[in-house]
Amino acid sequence: MEGGVSYARMPRVKIRELKDDYAKFELRDTDASIANALRRVMIAEVPTVAIDLVEIEVNSSVLNDEFIAHRLGLIPLTSERAMSMRFSRDCDACDGDGQCEFCSVEFHLRVKCMTDQTLDVTSKDLYSSDPTVSPVDFSDPSATDSDNNRGIIIVKLRRGQELKLRAIARKGIGKDHAKWSPAATVTFMYEPEIHINEDLMETLTLEEKREWVDSSPTRVFEIDPVTQQVMVVDAEAYTYDDEVLKKAEAMGKPGLVEIIARQDSFIFTVESTGAVKASQLVLNAIEILKQKLDAVRLSEDTVEADDQFGELGAHMRGG
Amino acid sequence: MELGSYSDQSKSTFSLVDEDHTFANSVRFTLNQDPRVTFCGYSIPHPSDNRVNIRVQTTGDPAREVLKDGCQDLMLMCQHVRSTFDNAMTDFKRTQTNTEQEMDTK
């Protein structure tokens, strides 16, 4: 056992905040290795759909072909279907060609500027062969002005300039290229436990208390206007910067506050690119972690070290 | 791929292709909780090589079975987190709905 500590095998979850593209939740009674595995899978191993192949027919814009192809690849596409899609390399329907309904989605873009006004070519101009896979819509539904509803700009065209292309979107993971990462940021922090030594705090003047509270770069402490006592208002705002501890020592009051990072409690924040909902991103990550474990558990690929490695076999046995 | 010996199956090094810290560190943690395990550690021989070596030494049980049990344990934990997260989502949405209804009545 590690240091004689036995963690409960069954973690607890509590959701603090949940939106389509943002989630904040607590994961308790588990270890950093599990929390970190979850974080890493969310960033790099949850699959999404992104444009991977671009065939440009006409491009008379100021941006060259590969520049536009790169920009198209980085446009997030709604990827609820990604988990059930096939990787194009594993697709037997198209022999790994990556151009069939099971492993790819086709997009078309045809735009020509006919006026003296600069024309913005945006993700809204991409037409998909599959209605479930389309560019993510970042527009505010309540906003009426067209500025907020125009999508992601791909290129700007002047009079006479034209862009005509066909793009193939495929399933992939963030490990292969960042365009396939469904997560904008995934972070976790240890939950801080803050204990103020009330007896020691009483020895400070109001001015000293105020000075001590202000030494924290984030708003963790506050002085109660009625009782004049220092209280913790937002423990999670503490960034483990140790400023309050240094200040207490500088004031000649070490032990004024005790801050402990709970090693078995984590606060996760998950921000999605919009390709997958934040809540679904967490669930998909768990599913992928399970698949990885299952693959190892069921593998029967064994090599006898004595036969294959000669003298190294003895070392493997600890001899 | 398992690198071990038929004469002593309680000590083995497992070389897993296409895995990294994500898998290895969580398995290491789970295995170190198992009372049958005397040593468990992992190394990545080279960052460019998609391979991780997990060393498992046990009190006598076959290292292979212990590793499989560790994976099984971790899978059960993942399943538990999944169902707990689902329940937490349902609770959160219910709370949100109730709050919105209260706001409307005010």
XYZ file of C-alpha atoms in Angstrom:
425
model
C 0.000 0.000 0.000
C 1.236 3.503 -0.759
C 2.261 5.075 2.525
C -0.320 2.933 4.301
C -3.138 5.048 2.887
C -6.068 3.230 1.339
C -8.308 5.444 -0.732
C -11.944 4.599 -1.213
C -12.269 3.063 -4.642
C -15.551 4.776 -5.323
C -15.218 8.525 -5.902
C -18.022 11.033 -5.402
C -19.049 13.713 -7.875
C -20.860 16.983 -7.300
C -21.618 19.401 -10.123
C -21.155 23.086 -9.348
C -21.914 24.626 -12.725
C -23.098 23.222 -16.015
C -23.502 24.926 -19.383
C -23.206 23.593 -22.923
C -19.569 24.596 -23.217
C -18.532 24.806 -19.550
C -18.679 22.506 -16.553
C -17.335 22.793 -13.035
C -17.513 19.804 -10.730
C -15.963 18.269 -7.633
C -14.344 14.842 -7.719
C -13.754 13.487 -4.226
C -12.299 10.370 -2.587
C -9.820 9.564 -5.320
C -6.181 10.121 -6.203
C -4.400 12.650 -8.415
C -3.433 9.872 -10.846
C -7.099 9.172 -11.605
C -7.965 12.867 -11.864
C -5.002 13.445 -14.156
C -5.887 10.452 -16.337
C -9.367 11.904 -16.773
C -7.946 15.334 -17.628
C -5.462 13.935 -20.158
C -8.100 11.794 -21.877
C -10.469 14.766 -22.165
C -7.772 16.869 -23.829
C -6.113 14.361 -26.124
C -8.153 11.197 -26.574
C -11.827 12.058 -26.898
C -12.590 11.912 -30.632
C -14.196 14.687 -32.642
C -14.761 15.411 -36.312
C -12.607 17.992 -38.108
C -11.795 18.839 -41.711
C -8.816 16.755 -42.766
C -8.751 16.902 -46.559
C -9.406 19.953 -48.725
C -9.660 19.939 -52.511
C -9.580 23.494 -53.795
C -11.096 24.069 -57.231
C -10.838 27.856 -57.432
C -8.981 30.196 -55.106
C -8.361 33.758 -56.218
C -8.335 35.140 -52.665
C -5.259 36.712 -51.059
C -4.635 33.620 -48.908
C -2.873 30.656 -50.470
C -4.436 27.186 -50.669
C -2.662 25.543 -47.728
C -3.349 28.561 -45.502
C -7.091 28.217 -46.158
C -6.926 24.427 -45.724
C -5.266 24.920 -42.336
C -7.895 27.453 -41.250
C -10.693 25.108 -42.317
C -9.183 22.289 -40.265
C -9.307 24.403 -37.115
C -13.043 25.148 -37.381
C -14.816 23.123 -34.668
C -17.568 20.865 -36.003
C -20.423 19.442 -33.949
C -19.268 15.951 -33.039
C -22.022 14.180 -31.097
C -21.737 11.431 -33.716
C -17.963 11.059 -33.385
C -17.995 8.262 -30.803
C -20.025 6.002 -33.105
C -18.123 6.909 -36.283
C -15.197 4.849 -37.561
C -11.633 6.066 -37.896
C -10.949 6.288 -41.628
C -7.838 4.098 -41.228
C -10.022 1.303 -39.766
C -12.957 1.699 -42.140
C -13.573 -1.411 -44.228
C -16.385 0.194 -46.228
C -13.955 2.419 -48.119
C -10.682 0.487 -47.597
C -9.203 3.256 -45.460
C -9.758 5.782 -48.224
C -11.669 7.932 -45.740
C -14.438 8.998 -48.084
C -17.576 7.107 -47.102
C -20.620 7.825 -44.937
C -19.304 5.704 -42.035
C -16.026 7.528 -41.537
C -16.322 10.955 -43.159
C -18.527 13.943 -43.848
C -18.292 16.049 -46.988
C -18.432 19.851 -47.018
C -18.759 22.269 -49.918
C -17.963 25.952 -50.082
C -18.717 28.140 -53.109
C -18.402 31.902 -52.687
C -17.759 34.753 -55.116
C -17.664 38.451 -54.311
C -19.717 40.453 -56.796
C -19.803 43.853 -55.055
C -17.338 46.551 -54.009
C -18.049 45.656 -50.396
C -15.523 43.255 -48.786
C -17.168 39.853 -48.411
C -16.485 37.757 -45.326
C -16.367 34.030 -46.038
C -17.294 32.336 -42.779
C -18.005 28.888 -41.369
C -21.679 29.585 -42.144
C -20.810 29.219 -45.847
C -19.718 25.598 -45.370
C -22.481 23.238 -46.467
C -22.432 19.777 -44.937
C -23.574 16.470 -46.408
C -24.642 15.413 -42.903
C -26.930 17.714 -40.896
C -25.596 16.313 -37.587
C -22.066 17.508 -38.417
C -21.879 21.240 -39.025
C -19.657 24.136 -37.940
C -20.206 25.126 -34.318
C -22.516 28.113 -33.959
C -21.091 30.612 -31.473
C -23.751 33.235 -32.051
C -25.840 34.563 -29.214
C -29.466 33.522 -29.833
C -30.753 36.698 -28.169
C -28.623 39.002 -30.329
C -30.348 40.359 -33.410
C -27.498 42.225 -35.087
C -25.830 40.343 -37.924
C -22.342 41.042 -36.537
C -22.860 38.492 -33.790
C -24.285 35.843 -36.081
C -21.701 35.621 -38.801
C -19.652 32.549 -37.783
C -15.881 32.079 -37.923
C -14.149 34.073 -40.652
C -12.177 31.903 -43.072
C -11.093 34.545 -45.585
C -12.136 37.972 -46.909
C -12.836 38.501 -50.602
C -12.857 41.637 -52.761
C -14.738 42.139 -56.048
C -14.099 39.347 -58.545
C -12.347 37.058 -56.062
C -13.713 33.551 -55.695
C -13.305 30.520 -53.469
C -14.633 27.115 -54.438
C -13.674 23.960 -52.575
C -14.668 20.529 -51.324
C -13.603 19.383 -47.871
C -13.679 15.993 -46.165
C -14.067 15.899 -42.386
C -12.852 12.829 -40.525
C -12.823 11.477 -37.007
C -9.614 11.943 -35.030
C -8.141 12.603 -31.587
C -6.215 15.508 -30.102
C -3.106 13.325 -29.803
C -2.804 13.338 -33.598
C -3.579 17.029 -34.110
C -4.937 19.806 -31.882
C -7.791 20.452 -34.347
C -9.385 17.224 -33.086
C -9.218 18.229 -29.423
C -12.730 18.842 -28.048
C -11.411 20.698 -25.008
C -10.394 24.331 -24.849
C -9.104 23.912 -21.285
C -9.434 21.177 -18.696
C -7.959 21.907 -15.290
C -8.167 20.504 -11.812
C -6.977 21.885 -8.509
C -6.699 20.416 -5.038
C -9.463 21.693 -2.808
C -7.909 24.047 -0.239
C -8.755 23.799 3.459
C -8.109 27.095 5.242
C -7.985 27.375 9.028
C -7.499 30.783 10.649
C -5.951 30.829 14.115
C -8.579 33.003 15.838
C -6.517 33.564 19.011
C -3.548 34.838 17.027
C -5.815 36.896 14.783
C -7.262 38.711 17.803
C -3.800 40.063 18.610
C -3.793 42.064 15.351
C -5.145 45.581 15.030
C -7.864 46.317 12.474
C -5.285 48.023 10.256
C -2.997 44.973 10.399
C -5.921 42.685 9.616
C -6.795 44.805 6.604
C -3.178 44.769 5.472
C -3.033 40.987 5.844
C -6.304 40.437 3.947
C -5.099 42.718 1.126
C -1.835 40.771 0.801
C -3.733 37.964 -0.929
C -3.780 38.568 -4.705
C -7.190 36.876 -4.937
C -10.220 37.615 -2.774
C -10.031 34.725 -0.299
C -10.510 36.589 2.993
C -12.716 39.433 4.122
C -13.223 41.427 7.301
C -16.695 41.171 8.781
C -17.949 44.783 9.019
C -19.854 44.031 12.244
C -17.563 41.747 14.274
C -14.298 42.981 12.670
C -13.218 39.354 12.380
C -11.342 37.930 9.410
C -13.313 35.228 7.644
C -12.815 32.994 4.616
C -15.201 34.067 1.843
C -13.910 31.990 -1.061
C -11.411 29.243 -0.275
C -11.304 28.129 -3.906
C -10.025 31.510 -5.034
C -6.754 30.656 -3.260
C -4.088 29.943 -5.859
C -1.460 28.397 -3.546
C 0.664 31.535 -3.891
C 1.645 31.536 -0.163
C 1.415 35.344 -0.043
C -0.721 35.359 3.117
C 1.691 32.946 4.812
C 4.669 35.156 3.926
C 2.797 38.232 5.131
C 1.934 36.551 8.439
C 5.603 35.682 8.955
C 6.663 39.211 8.042
C 4.229 40.498 10.674
C 5.848 38.185 13.207
C 2.780 35.946 13.435
C 3.693 32.586 11.907
C 0.832 30.101 12.167
C -1.768 32.845 11.723
C -3.362 30.749 9.017
C -3.002 27.100 8.033
C -3.685 26.130 4.442
C -3.898 22.472 3.474
C -4.381 21.123 -0.033
C -6.701 18.133 0.257
C -4.977 15.355 -1.670
C -8.198 13.452 -2.366
C -10.503 16.277 -3.459
C -10.346 17.958 -6.844
C -12.215 20.804 -8.441
C -12.412 20.309 -12.198
C -13.172 22.990 -14.752
C -13.943 21.801 -18.266
C -14.251 24.214 -21.181
C -15.340 22.748 -24.485
C -14.667 24.117 -27.966
C -18.334 23.503 -28.710
C -17.711 20.333 -30.719
C -19.023 18.242 -27.818
C -21.018 19.450 -24.811
C -18.891 19.754 -21.674
C -20.948 17.156 -19.792
C -20.727 14.740 -22.720
C -16.987 15.352 -22.917
C -16.549 14.050 -19.362
C -18.714 10.996 -20.046
C -16.874 10.243 -23.300
C -13.530 10.515 -21.498
C -14.641 7.964 -18.904
C -15.842 5.660 -21.677
C -12.491 5.882 -23.482
C -10.562 5.218 -20.282
C -12.697 2.099 -19.831
C -11.982 0.986 -23.400
C -8.229 1.373 -22.849
C -8.403 -0.697 -19.669
C -10.521 -3.327 -21.372
C -8.033 -3.630 -24.226
C -5.202 -4.392 -21.798
C -7.338 -6.676 -19.639
C -8.353 -8.821 -22.585
C -5.010 -8.908 -24.396
C -3.365 -12.318 -24.553
C -0.095 -11.236 -26.164
C 2.602 -12.842 -23.986
C 6.274 -13.395 -24.702
C 8.464 -15.688 -22.643
C 11.392 -13.500 -21.616
C 13.775 -16.433 -21.213
C 13.323 -17.375 -24.870
C 13.254 -13.930 -26.391
C 15.679 -11.995 -24.241
C 18.305 -14.531 -23.139
C 20.331 -13.009 -20.297
C 17.807 -10.207 -19.918
C 15.289 -12.872 -18.899
C 17.263 -13.497 -15.714
C 17.201 -9.778 -14.970
C 13.419 -9.751 -15.537
C 13.061 -12.509 -12.963
C 15.017 -10.389 -10.540
C 17.985 -12.796 -10.701
C 3.533 -7.898 -24.359
C 4.592 -9.577 -21.125
C 8.259 -10.036 -20.325
C 8.493 -12.550 -17.536
C 9.387 -16.118 -16.749
C 7.416 -19.336 -16.535
C 9.458 -20.385 -13.493
C 8.444 -17.324 -11.446
C 5.228 -15.722 -12.610
C 5.010 -13.346 -9.664
C 7.426 -10.874 -11.287
C 6.761 -9.479 -14.739
C 7.317 -6.410 -16.862
C 4.478 -5.553 -19.208
C 5.342 -3.556 -22.292
C 2.257 -1.777 -23.585
C 2.275 -0.169 -27.006
C 0.340 3.051 -27.729
C -0.078 3.866 -24.046
C 1.358 6.678 -21.939
C 1.180 8.290 -18.483
C -2.624 8.482 -18.742
C -3.007 4.735 -18.497
C 0.181 3.752 -16.667
C -0.053 6.169 -13.746
C -3.657 5.292 -12.916
C -2.915 1.547 -13.140
C 0.160 2.031 -10.949
C -1.981 3.758 -8.318
C -4.631 1.028 -8.403
C -2.084 -1.791 -8.228
C -0.228 -0.182 -5.325
C -3.479 -0.405 -3.354
C -3.646 -4.152 -3.897
C -2.254 -6.029 -0.856
C -0.887 -8.743 -3.183
C 1.449 -6.242 -4.855
C 4.917 -5.742 -3.377
C 6.129 -3.404 -6.115
C 4.567 -1.608 -9.038
C 6.157 1.101 -11.135
C 6.289 2.223 -14.726
C 8.722 3.852 -17.100
C 8.573 5.303 -20.569
C 11.838 4.275 -22.275
C 11.794 7.212 -24.689
C 9.218 9.974 -25.228
C 9.300 9.457 -29.009
C 8.458 5.787 -28.611
C 4.770 5.100 -27.916
C 5.475 2.495 -25.294
C 5.224 2.137 -21.542
C 6.821 -0.562 -19.379
C 4.915 -1.519 -16.229
C 6.773 -3.627 -13.673
C 4.636 -5.687 -11.296
C 5.974 -7.821 -8.442
C 3.566 -9.727 -6.225
C 3.604 -11.783 -3.040
C 3.101 -14.945 -5.098
C 0.082 -14.557 -7.371
C 0.774 -14.374 -11.124
C 1.620 -10.758 -11.969
C -0.492 -11.053 -15.088
C -3.669 -11.849 -13.166
C -2.975 -9.085 -10.675
C -2.584 -6.568 -13.521
C -5.863 -7.742 -15.041
C -7.583 -7.414 -11.667
C -6.172 -3.893 -11.365
C -7.613 -2.997 -14.767
C -10.941 -4.531 -13.739
C -10.926 -2.481 -10.512
C -10.211 0.683 -12.429
C -12.982 -0.102 -14.912
C -15.453 -0.535 -12.068
C -14.335 2.787 -10.680
C -14.807 4.456 -14.076
C -18.274 2.928 -14.292
C -19.046 4.247 -10.824
C -17.807 7.762 -11.699
C -19.924 7.666 -14.845
C -23.133 6.737 -13.036
C -22.350 9.202 -10.218
C -21.770 11.962 -12.773
C -25.059 11.098 -14.497
C -26.890 11.294 -11.162
C -25.134 14.553 -10.270
C -26.226 16.010 -13.617
C -29.829 14.986 -13.021
C -29.741 16.509 -9.516
C -28.161 19.705 -10.807
C -30.741 20.103 -13.576
C -33.582 19.445 -11.131
C -32.202 22.074 -8.742
C -31.843 24.551 -11.624
C -35.443 23.967 -12.726
C -36.734 24.460 -9.176
C -34.743 27.687 -8.794
C -36.084 29.033 -12.094
C -39.656 28.190 -11.089
C -39.197 29.994 -7.767
C -37.858 33.043 -9.619
C -40.888 32.984 -11.920
C -43.373 32.846 -9.041
C -41.681 35.843 -7.418
